[in-house]
Tab-separated table of C-alpha atoms in Angstrom:
chain	number	residue	atom	x	y	z
A	7	MET	CA	29.816	-20.488	13.204
A	8	ARG	CA	29.378	-17.151	14.956
A	9	PRO	CA	26.692	-17.079	18.061
A	10	ARG	CA	24.797	-14.199	15.962
A	11	ARG	CA	24.684	-16.064	12.668
A	12	ALA	CA	23.847	-19.378	14.501
A	13	ALA	CA	20.568	-17.639	16.144
A	14	ALA	CA	19.409	-16.323	12.615
A	15	VAL	CA	20.046	-19.725	11.150
A	16	LEU	CA	18.338	-21.802	13.954
A	17	LEU	CA	15.467	-19.427	13.972
A	18	SER	CA	14.942	-19.620	10.192
A	19	LEU	CA	15.196	-23.716	10.515
A	20	LEU	CA	12.334	-23.104	13.345
A	21	VAL	CA	9.913	-21.442	10.904
A	22	ALA	CA	10.731	-23.631	7.900
A	23	ALA	CA	10.688	-26.952	9.816
A	24	VAL	CA	7.073	-26.501	11.179
A	25	GLY	CA	5.043	-26.307	8.138
A	26	THR	CA	2.823	-29.162	8.911
A	27	ALA	CA	3.268	-29.159	12.677
A	28	SER	CA	0.242	-29.806	15.284
A	29	ALA	CA	-1.102	-26.351	16.226
A	30	HIS	CA	-4.538	-24.655	17.445
A	31	GLN	CA	-7.148	-24.685	15.129
A	32	ILE	CA	-7.815	-21.898	12.640
A	33	GLN	CA	-10.861	-22.428	10.644
A	34	GLY	CA	-11.535	-26.056	12.081
A	35	SER	CA	-8.631	-27.451	10.655
A	36	ARG	CA	-5.725	-29.392	12.274
A	37	PHE	CA	-2.354	-30.933	10.716
A	38	ALA	CA	0.237	-33.042	12.161
A	39	ALA	CA	3.994	-32.690	12.332
A	40	PRO	CA	6.549	-34.376	10.600
A	41	ILE	CA	9.336	-33.998	13.293
A	42	PRO	CA	8.749	-34.555	16.996
A	43	LEU	CA	7.716	-31.634	18.592
A	44	ARG	CA	10.327	-31.789	21.237
A	45	PHE	CA	13.083	-31.252	18.489
A	46	LEU	CA	10.911	-27.923	17.871
A	47	PHE	CA	10.714	-26.851	21.349
A	48	GLY	CA	14.490	-27.627	22.033
A	49	GLY	CA	15.464	-25.615	18.897
A	50	ALA	CA	13.779	-22.669	20.025
A	51	GLY	CA	15.235	-22.822	23.292
A	52	VAL	CA	18.534	-23.285	22.132
A	53	THR	CA	17.777	-20.033	20.039
A	54	VAL	CA	17.073	-17.827	22.755
A	55	ALA	CA	20.109	-19.280	24.614
A	56	ILE	CA	22.210	-18.532	21.760
A	57	THR	CA	21.048	-14.977	21.753
A	58	ALA	CA	21.825	-14.682	25.384
A	59	LEU	CA	25.271	-16.007	24.643
A	60	TRP	CA	25.934	-13.703	21.914
A	61	VAL	CA	24.857	-10.587	23.720
A	62	GLY	CA	26.658	-11.679	26.689
A	63	ARG	CA	29.984	-12.049	24.910
A	64	THR	CA	29.703	-9.084	22.636
A	65	GLY	CA	27.830	-6.975	25.091
A	66	ASP	CA	25.833	-5.564	21.744
A	67	ALA	CA	22.618	-4.425	22.904
A	68	THR	CA	22.058	-1.219	21.341
A	69	GLY	CA	19.285	0.394	23.097
A	70	GLY	CA	19.227	4.220	22.397
A	71	ARG	CA	19.192	4.297	18.830
A	72	THR	CA	16.544	5.790	16.826
A	73	TRP	CA	16.057	6.063	13.004
A	74	ARG	CA	14.323	9.144	11.242
A	75	THR	CA	11.782	8.112	8.623
A	76	PRO	CA	10.817	10.663	5.875
A	77	LEU	CA	7.042	10.151	7.317
A	78	ALA	CA	5.798	13.620	9.013
A	79	ILE	CA	2.353	14.256	9.924
A	80	PRO	CA	1.065	18.038	10.014
A	81	HIS	CA	-0.525	19.697	12.870
A	82	ARG	CA	-3.781	19.985	11.348
A	83	VAL	CA	-3.954	16.512	10.089
A	84	ALA	CA	-2.988	14.884	13.343
A	85	THR	CA	-5.488	17.143	15.382
A	86	ALA	CA	-8.178	16.044	12.886
A	87	LEU	CA	-7.140	12.442	13.367
A	88	ARG	CA	-7.254	12.603	17.308
A	89	TYR	CA	-10.971	14.035	17.317
A	90	GLY	CA	-12.091	11.965	14.678
A	91	ALA	CA	-10.708	8.824	16.233
A	92	LYS	CA	-11.983	10.054	19.624
A	93	ALA	CA	-15.556	10.742	18.338
A	94	VAL	CA	-15.716	7.418	16.590
A	95	PHE	CA	-14.436	5.466	19.607
A	96	PHE	CA	-17.033	7.255	21.968
A	97	ALA	CA	-19.881	6.424	19.524
A	98	GLY	CA	-18.865	2.768	19.545
A	99	PHE	CA	-18.726	3.093	23.380
A	100	LEU	CA	-22.431	4.277	23.211
A	101	VAL	CA	-23.614	1.839	21.061
A	102	THR	CA	-21.928	-0.967	23.120
A	103	ILE	CA	-24.085	-0.015	25.900
A	104	GLY	CA	-27.259	0.544	23.988
A	105	HIS	CA	-26.964	-2.502	21.659
A	106	GLY	CA	-25.922	-4.688	24.272
A	107	LEU	CA	-28.891	-3.822	26.365
A	108	VAL	CA	-31.646	-3.823	23.654
A	109	GLY	CA	-30.394	-5.679	20.560
A	110	PRO	CA	-30.328	-9.371	19.763
A	111	GLN	CA	-28.926	-11.354	22.514
A	112	ILE	CA	-26.675	-13.449	20.171
A	113	GLU	CA	-23.166	-13.211	20.558
A	114	ALA	CA	-22.064	-12.975	16.651
A	115	GLU	CA	-25.245	-10.508	15.733
A	116	ASN	CA	-24.654	-8.027	18.614
A	117	PHE	CA	-21.989	-4.946	18.180
A	118	SER	CA	-21.396	-5.209	22.075
A	119	THR	CA	-19.877	-8.725	22.305
A	120	VAL	CA	-18.221	-8.632	18.684
A	121	PHE	CA	-16.607	-5.039	19.487
A	122	VAL	CA	-15.519	-5.187	23.214
A	123	TRP	CA	-13.616	-8.073	23.759
A	124	SER	CA	-11.812	-8.825	20.322
A	125	VAL	CA	-11.681	-5.320	18.395
A	126	TRP	CA	-11.796	-3.055	21.474
A	127	ILE	CA	-9.403	-4.952	24.388
A	128	ALA	CA	-7.353	-7.426	21.891
A	129	GLY	CA	-7.545	-4.890	18.831
A	130	LEU	CA	-6.138	-2.127	20.725
A	131	GLY	CA	-3.336	-4.369	22.577
A	132	LEU	CA	-2.279	-5.292	19.193
A	133	PHE	CA	-2.192	-1.785	17.965
A	134	SER	CA	-0.235	-0.747	21.063
A	135	VAL	CA	2.288	-3.238	20.223
A	136	LEU	CA	2.922	-1.673	16.595
A	137	PHE	CA	2.491	1.857	17.195
A	138	GLY	CA	1.843	2.850	21.079
A	139	SER	CA	-0.906	3.051	23.198
A	140	PRO	CA	-3.543	5.238	21.966
A	141	TRP	CA	-5.509	5.007	25.064
A	142	ARG	CA	-5.077	8.931	25.912
A	143	VAL	CA	-6.913	9.686	22.931
A	144	LEU	CA	-9.471	6.908	22.992
A	145	SER	CA	-10.693	6.435	26.257
A	146	PRO	CA	-14.423	7.366	26.471
A	147	TRP	CA	-14.286	8.066	30.398
A	148	ARG	CA	-11.245	10.069	29.934
A	149	ALA	CA	-13.418	11.973	27.198
A	150	VAL	CA	-16.576	12.428	29.822
A	151	TYR	CA	-13.951	13.834	32.333
A	152	ASP	CA	-12.397	15.947	30.124
A	153	ALA	CA	-15.777	17.538	29.133
A	154	LEU	CA	-16.436	17.918	32.766
A	155	VAL	CA	-13.458	19.923	33.272
A	156	ARG	CA	-14.288	22.132	30.539
A	157	LEU	CA	-17.557	22.741	32.011
A	158	GLU	CA	-16.059	23.461	35.514
A	159	GLY	CA	-13.307	25.615	34.026
A	160	ARG	CA	-10.782	23.793	36.362
A	161	ALA	CA	-9.111	20.564	37.135
A	162	ILE	CA	-11.537	18.395	39.000
A	163	ARG	CA	-10.461	16.288	42.487
A	164	LEU	CA	-11.938	15.955	45.752
A	165	VAL	CA	-8.663	15.195	47.307
A	166	ASP	CA	-5.582	16.872	46.933
A	167	THR	CA	-3.292	14.211	45.910
A	168	TYR	CA	-3.505	10.495	44.713
A	169	PRO	CA	-2.656	8.345	47.384
A	170	SER	CA	0.877	7.065	46.897
A	171	TRP	CA	0.567	3.656	48.987
A	172	LEU	CA	-2.550	3.181	46.208
A	173	ALA	CA	-0.012	3.036	43.253
A	174	SER	CA	-1.380	1.026	40.265
A	175	TRP	CA	-2.838	-1.729	42.308
A	176	PRO	CA	-6.302	-0.861	41.142
A	177	ALA	CA	-5.062	-1.182	37.497
A	178	VAL	CA	-3.886	-4.886	38.803
A	179	VAL	CA	-7.279	-5.713	40.447
A	180	VAL	CA	-9.200	-4.640	37.096
A	181	PHE	CA	-6.861	-6.779	34.834
A	182	VAL	CA	-6.905	-9.706	36.768
A	183	VAL	CA	-10.713	-9.479	37.280
A	184	GLY	CA	-11.725	-8.200	33.959
A	185	ILE	CA	-9.412	-10.067	31.705
A	186	GLY	CA	-8.027	-12.838	33.751
A	187	VAL	CA	-11.440	-14.088	35.129
A	188	LEU	CA	-14.392	-12.196	33.418
A	189	GLU	CA	-13.021	-12.728	29.760
A	190	ASN	CA	-11.263	-16.046	30.141
A	191	LEU	CA	-13.472	-17.995	32.458
A	192	THR	CA	-16.990	-16.683	32.337
A	193	VAL	CA	-20.028	-16.232	29.752
A	194	VAL	CA	-19.771	-12.650	29.887
A	195	PRO	CA	-17.998	-12.168	26.483
A	196	ARG	CA	-20.737	-14.292	25.206
A	197	SER	CA	-23.361	-12.119	26.574
A	198	PRO	CA	-24.339	-8.671	25.085
A	199	ALA	CA	-26.259	-7.446	27.972
A	200	SER	CA	-23.443	-8.757	30.387
A	201	THR	CA	-20.959	-6.968	28.287
A	202	ALA	CA	-23.034	-3.892	28.338
A	203	VAL	CA	-23.472	-3.727	31.855
A	204	VAL	CA	-19.610	-4.567	32.608
A	205	VAL	CA	-18.485	-1.838	30.219
A	206	ALA	CA	-21.148	0.690	31.721
A	207	GLY	CA	-20.184	-0.133	35.526
A	208	TYR	CA	-16.676	0.066	34.711
A	209	ALA	CA	-17.024	3.483	32.974
A	210	ALA	CA	-18.919	4.862	35.882
A	211	ALA	CA	-16.283	3.599	38.322
A	212	MET	CA	-13.489	5.219	36.384
A	213	ILE	CA	-15.204	8.539	36.003
A	214	LEU	CA	-16.226	8.637	39.425
A	215	GLY	CA	-12.346	7.788	40.523
A	216	GLY	CA	-11.594	10.925	38.220
A	217	VAL	CA	-13.518	13.210	39.831
A	218	VAL	CA	-12.061	12.071	43.353
A	219	PHE	CA	-8.483	11.662	42.469
A	220	GLY	CA	-8.118	13.863	39.439
A	221	GLU	CA	-6.418	12.736	36.175
A	222	GLU	CA	-3.655	10.664	37.816
A	223	TRP	CA	-6.632	8.072	38.421
A	224	PHE	CA	-6.841	7.319	34.636
A	225	GLU	CA	-3.099	6.929	34.238
A	226	ARG	CA	-2.477	4.937	37.266
A	227	ALA	CA	-5.738	2.968	38.176
A	228	ASP	CA	-7.465	2.314	34.544
A	229	GLY	CA	-6.354	-1.441	33.860
A	230	LEU	CA	-6.728	-0.477	29.907
A	231	ALA	CA	-4.384	2.627	30.213
A	232	VAL	CA	-1.786	0.710	32.122
A	233	LEU	CA	-1.901	-2.388	30.071
A	234	TYR	CA	-1.613	-0.313	26.497
A	235	ARG	CA	1.049	1.901	28.198
A	236	LEU	CA	2.896	-1.279	28.943
A	237	PHE	CA	2.545	-2.720	25.596
A	238	GLY	CA	3.754	0.427	23.669
A	239	ARG	CA	6.789	0.161	25.244
A	240	VAL	CA	7.713	-2.655	22.828
A	241	SER	CA	6.299	-0.476	19.825
A	242	PRO	CA	9.369	0.036	17.114
A	243	VAL	CA	7.571	3.243	16.289
A	244	THR	CA	7.947	6.659	17.968
A	245	PHE	CA	6.423	10.054	17.100
A	246	VAL	CA	8.528	12.868	17.817
A	247	GLU	CA	7.356	16.683	17.394
A	248	ALA	CA	8.995	18.455	14.565
A	249	ARG	CA	8.810	21.793	12.867
A	250	GLY	CA	4.843	21.909	11.793
A	251	GLY	CA	3.914	18.555	13.137
A	252	TYR	CA	5.056	15.148	13.943
A	253	ARG	CA	7.515	12.822	12.591
A	254	LEU	CA	7.727	9.047	12.612
A	255	ARG	CA	10.939	7.578	14.106
A	256	LEU	CA	11.803	3.772	14.307
A	257	ARG	CA	13.407	1.980	17.020
A	258	PRO	CA	14.496	-1.492	18.332
A	259	PRO	CA	11.753	-2.891	19.837
A	260	TRP	CA	13.657	-3.568	23.187
A	261	THR	CA	14.395	0.187	23.775
A	262	GLY	CA	11.127	1.118	25.738
A	263	CYS	CA	11.716	-2.077	27.866
A	264	THR	CA	15.042	-1.095	29.387
A	265	ASP	CA	13.379	1.658	31.996
A	266	ALA	CA	12.432	0.434	35.173
A	267	VAL	CA	8.838	0.622	36.203
A	268	ALA	CA	7.962	2.823	39.130
A	269	ASP	CA	6.514	0.450	41.570
A	270	LEU	CA	5.857	-3.220	42.821
A	271	SER	CA	2.568	-2.876	41.605
A	272	LEU	CA	3.736	-2.477	37.797
A	273	VAL	CA	5.825	-5.471	38.328
A	274	ALA	CA	2.818	-7.544	39.181
A	275	PHE	CA	1.119	-6.178	36.430
A	276	VAL	CA	3.502	-7.130	33.734
A	277	VAL	CA	3.915	-10.806	35.407
A	278	GLY	CA	0.150	-10.968	35.334
A	279	THR	CA	0.116	-9.943	31.566
A	280	VAL	CA	2.532	-12.635	30.660
A	281	TYR	CA	0.959	-15.282	32.753
A	282	THR	CA	-2.626	-14.147	31.358
A	283	VAL	CA	-1.880	-14.383	27.625
A	284	SER	CA	-0.583	-17.643	28.100
A	285	PHE	CA	-3.409	-18.736	30.393
A	286	ASP	CA	-5.742	-17.743	27.909
A	287	GLY	CA	-4.023	-20.138	25.262
A	288	PHE	CA	-3.869	-22.887	27.923
A	289	THR	CA	-7.735	-22.992	28.875
A	290	SER	CA	-8.269	-24.407	25.037
A	291	THR	CA	-6.036	-27.422	25.616
A	292	PRO	CA	-7.158	-30.875	26.427
A	293	GLU	CA	-4.686	-30.804	29.502
A	294	TYR	CA	-6.533	-27.932	30.842
A	295	GLN	CA	-9.914	-29.382	30.560
A	296	ASN	CA	-8.711	-32.610	32.301
A	297	LEU	CA	-7.095	-30.817	34.986
A	298	LEU	CA	-10.110	-28.725	35.465
A	299	PHE	CA	-12.712	-31.482	35.595
A	300	GLY	CA	-10.484	-33.297	37.682
A	301	LEU	CA	-9.713	-30.947	40.352
A	302	ARG	CA	-13.945	-30.106	40.369
A	303	ASP	CA	-14.476	-33.682	41.276
A	304	PHE	CA	-11.726	-33.986	43.974
A	305	LEU	CA	-12.359	-30.556	45.464
A	306	ASP	CA	-16.222	-30.376	45.091
A	307	THR	CA	-15.588	-26.475	44.242
A	308	GLY	CA	-17.733	-26.405	40.926
A	309	PRO	CA	-17.794	-23.597	38.506
A	310	THR	CA	-15.107	-21.313	40.702
A	311	THR	CA	-12.480	-24.313	40.233
A	312	SER	CA	-11.272	-22.388	36.719
A	313	VAL	CA	-10.794	-19.292	39.113
A	314	LEU	CA	-8.964	-21.065	41.312
A	315	ILE	CA	-6.506	-22.652	39.043
A	316	TYR	CA	-6.142	-19.107	37.454
A	317	VAL	CA	-5.405	-17.497	40.839
A	318	VAL	CA	-2.820	-20.420	41.658
A	319	GLY	CA	-1.219	-20.076	38.369
A	320	LEU	CA	-0.511	-16.526	38.829
A	321	GLY	CA	0.651	-16.678	42.195
A	322	GLY	CA	3.454	-19.273	40.937
A	323	PHE	CA	4.548	-17.061	38.080
A	324	LEU	CA	4.620	-14.101	40.529
A	325	VAL	CA	6.693	-16.182	42.841
A	326	ALA	CA	9.016	-17.395	40.273
A	327	PHE	CA	9.860	-13.767	39.137
A	328	VAL	CA	10.224	-12.843	42.914
A	329	VAL	CA	12.777	-15.819	43.428
A	330	VAL	CA	14.267	-14.946	40.012
A	331	SER	CA	15.014	-11.251	41.014
A	332	ILE	CA	16.374	-12.341	44.429
A	333	MET	CA	18.796	-14.697	42.387
A	334	MET	CA	19.726	-11.611	40.008
A	335	ALA	CA	20.404	-9.331	42.991
A	336	GLN	CA	22.392	-11.759	44.809
A	337	LEU	CA	24.892	-12.551	41.654
A	338	SER	CA	25.295	-8.643	40.904
A	339	ALA	CA	28.367	-7.168	41.578
A	340	ARG	CA	26.624	-4.131	43.128
A	341	GLU	CA	24.510	-4.511	46.202
A	342	SER	CA	20.872	-4.174	45.508
A	343	ALA	CA	17.600	-5.337	47.007
A	344	TRP	CA	15.421	-7.612	45.173
A	345	ARG	CA	12.737	-4.939	44.883
A	346	GLU	CA	15.073	-2.938	42.909
A	347	THR	CA	16.430	-5.614	40.792
A	348	ALA	CA	12.349	-6.803	39.889
A	349	LEU	CA	11.670	-3.062	39.053
A	350	ALA	CA	14.649	-2.918	36.830
A	351	PHE	CA	14.098	-6.244	35.083
A	352	ALA	CA	10.289	-6.370	34.848
A	353	PRO	CA	9.902	-4.272	31.887
A	354	THR	CA	12.238	-6.630	29.765
A	355	VAL	CA	9.776	-9.409	29.653
A	356	LEU	CA	7.190	-7.420	28.276
A	357	PRO	CA	8.005	-8.457	24.563
A	358	ILE	CA	7.316	-12.025	25.487
A	359	ALA	CA	3.609	-10.757	26.642
A	360	ALA	CA	3.479	-8.822	23.550
A	361	ALA	CA	4.628	-11.529	21.262
A	362	TYR	CA	2.048	-13.948	22.548
A	363	GLU	CA	-0.845	-11.273	22.354
A	364	VAL	CA	-0.161	-10.728	18.627
A	365	ALA	CA	0.410	-14.386	18.143
A	366	HIS	CA	-2.792	-15.308	20.079
A	367	TYR	CA	-5.160	-12.919	19.085
A	368	TYR	CA	-4.211	-11.278	15.385
A	369	PRO	CA	-6.895	-14.175	13.919
A	370	LEU	CA	-9.452	-13.274	16.407
A	371	VAL	CA	-8.968	-9.643	15.933
A	372	ALA	CA	-9.198	-10.212	11.875
A	373	GLU	CA	-12.394	-12.035	11.811
A	374	ARG	CA	-14.215	-9.998	14.312
A	375	LEU	CA	-13.353	-6.863	12.216
A	376	GLY	CA	-14.750	-8.575	9.317
A	377	VAL	CA	-17.988	-9.699	11.647
A	378	LEU	CA	-18.055	-5.953	12.510
A	379	ALA	CA	-18.020	-4.634	9.093
A	380	ALA	CA	-21.045	-6.899	8.199
A	381	LEU	CA	-23.212	-5.712	10.930
A	382	ALA	CA	-22.438	-2.009	10.251
A	383	TRP	CA	-23.141	-2.690	6.623
A	384	SER	CA	-26.627	-4.621	7.819
A	385	VAL	CA	-27.414	-1.860	9.973
A	386	THR	CA	-27.051	0.762	7.785
A	387	ILE	CA	-27.408	-0.254	4.278
A	388	ALA	CA	-28.223	-4.177	3.510
A	389	PRO	CA	-27.864	-7.356	5.009
A	390	ALA	CA	-24.115	-8.581	4.349
A	391	ASP	CA	-22.323	-11.830	5.322
A	392	PRO	CA	-19.184	-11.295	7.384
A	393	VAL	CA	-15.993	-10.570	5.633
A	394	THR	CA	-13.446	-13.266	5.968
A	395	VAL	CA	-10.315	-11.458	6.227
A	396	LEU	CA	-7.603	-14.124	6.834
A	397	GLY	CA	-9.353	-16.851	4.511
A	398	TRP	CA	-6.184	-16.910	2.331
A	399	LEU	CA	-3.922	-17.714	5.368
A	400	SER	CA	-2.888	-21.232	5.212
A	401	LEU	CA	-2.708	-23.239	8.310
A	402	PRO	CA	1.012	-24.112	7.845
A	403	ALA	CA	1.581	-20.226	7.396
A	404	PHE	CA	-0.401	-19.717	10.751
A	405	TRP	CA	1.233	-21.991	12.491
A	406	GLY	CA	4.850	-20.610	11.220
A	407	SER	CA	3.566	-17.163	12.185
A	408	GLN	CA	2.931	-18.103	15.871
A	409	VAL	CA	6.138	-19.737	16.238
A	410	LEU	CA	8.124	-16.895	14.646
A	411	LEU	CA	6.129	-14.389	16.664
A	412	ILE	CA	7.000	-16.246	20.130
A	413	VAL	CA	10.488	-16.838	19.560
A	414	VAL	CA	11.421	-13.212	18.547
A	415	GLY	CA	9.456	-11.915	21.299
A	416	HIS	CA	11.620	-14.055	23.615
A	417	VAL	CA	14.707	-13.171	21.680
A	418	ILE	CA	14.088	-9.609	22.356
A	419	ALA	CA	13.420	-9.805	25.843
A	420	VAL	CA	16.591	-11.275	25.980
A	421	VAL	CA	18.244	-8.521	24.476
A	422	ALA	CA	16.486	-6.131	26.582
A	423	ALA	CA	17.508	-7.859	29.882
A	424	HIS	CA	21.059	-7.800	28.696
A	425	ALA	CA	20.942	-4.139	28.090
A	426	VAL	CA	19.570	-3.644	31.818
A	427	ALA	CA	22.168	-6.065	33.148
A	428	VAL	CA	25.016	-4.041	31.484
A	429	GLU	CA	23.749	-0.818	32.801
A	430	ARG	CA	23.695	-2.163	36.401
A	431	SER	CA	26.973	-4.061	36.387
A	432	THR	CA	30.249	-2.831	36.600
A	433	ASN	CA	31.664	-5.107	33.715
A	434	LEU	CA	30.344	-7.500	31.172
A	435	ALA	CA	31.020	-10.505	33.364
A	436	ALA	CA	29.201	-9.316	36.118
A	437	ALA	CA	26.527	-8.613	33.489
A	438	ARG	CA	25.987	-11.945	32.324
A	439	ARG	CA	25.979	-13.345	35.780
A	440	THR	CA	23.268	-11.199	36.637
A	441	HIS	CA	21.315	-12.091	33.612
A	442	LEU	CA	21.782	-15.645	33.769
A	443	PRO	CA	18.658	-16.553	36.081
A	444	LEU	CA	16.595	-14.489	33.996
A	445	VAL	CA	17.649	-16.410	30.820
A	446	VAL	CA	16.971	-19.850	32.287
A	447	LEU	CA	13.243	-18.516	33.192
A	448	MET	CA	13.202	-17.278	29.473
A	449	VAL	CA	14.160	-20.550	27.770
A	450	GLY	CA	11.678	-22.149	30.141
A	451	TYR	CA	8.999	-20.161	29.133
A	452	THR	CA	9.838	-20.020	25.648
A	453	VAL	CA	9.170	-24.049	25.658
A	454	LEU	CA	6.178	-23.512	27.423
A	455	SER	CA	4.493	-20.842	25.254
A	456	LEU	CA	5.275	-23.365	22.301
A	457	TRP	CA	3.807	-26.255	23.637
A	458	ILE	CA	0.460	-24.422	24.380
A	459	VAL	CA	0.151	-23.387	20.782
A	460	SER	CA	0.913	-26.857	19.668
A	461	ARG	CA	-1.904	-28.246	21.570
A	462	PRO	CA	-5.385	-28.804	19.737
A	463	VAL	CA	-8.070	-26.624	20.748
A	464	VAL	CA	-11.179	-28.264	22.727
A	465	SER	CA	-14.378	-26.370	23.660
């Protein structure tokens, strides 16, 4: 059997075989596996490995191809959509602060907590994976800055240039503190008032930074802008300007992941994204709870133990990627420093983060959209119960979708990394040799990701 066909058959068998596998909860249900999970994990790892073998033997990693579609959006329609979306999202931003501070301090009944953490942060992440980042249009602090610029009649910035040494490190800090710690490890997402304060404080910091450093601040220091832009690299959809409007084109999802990132701060951001989406799932497992309370008792560190676990794990992921980058640089046919190798290959792991983001969050986003719709209807018209968007989705189908998304994400990442290796190598043999350490890392992470989603959820 040819490697390409073997990979497709294995992937199909994986999805078909997990109809009753142990999984995370959905609507409070669980189910047991008819096959040992080690067979599932092994099969997934073999699927990723066979994909690497196939592209390594054939050199097939088409990256620049795009396909034209008949869908076109006229300029007037695009402009109306842009300003309409900007206005609606800015209104949501204002309601978030107001309702969070003065509305009912109950998570499921307050617009702030329902909207921010799932519909805004996670939902726009899913949108970016599918269609590209919408943040340049939706960013409320960018909208305030643009309004100030129009009032002033010129660009506003107190310093001449954005410091090159600062790079995107502010965005890394925002992501680690805001998403990694606040969202995953604190009660802030369950507190409407705290959520409103966090959003208002972050908006003030972003606007102040824009006034000091100008527009580049929003591109490089805003953690959400960087996150959605990186997720947008995986999008199979692009819009190109055409006569009278914009035309939609399709592309392989690894195409945008073959261009190197600009600096090590973005390498850290990419690795942090991969780690954090997995850590979020890991915090719901009994193994995490045992680790957390065991370390609390041993170290006597109290509630900060969870932050310590997160930071140590993040450091471990960063060290692992640096070690793999060093190994790839040494195995490469051309002389290159590990930094150059890390910059080139970091974007190739974005499909893994994107796949886990979609697999982990699409049920939550769908559920919270139903709650948000009920809240809006109750406030404006009459009391209403939340809409159950995914009530039709069975648990076996949900589990199968998670497995499929995770494995496909790793397969796309393997293809992207191979394309980069080919571009940086003199021949196919050298590309295979360079690619090997990252393949081993990806296979291991495939198994780890599936193990996490296979575990039962604990409070």
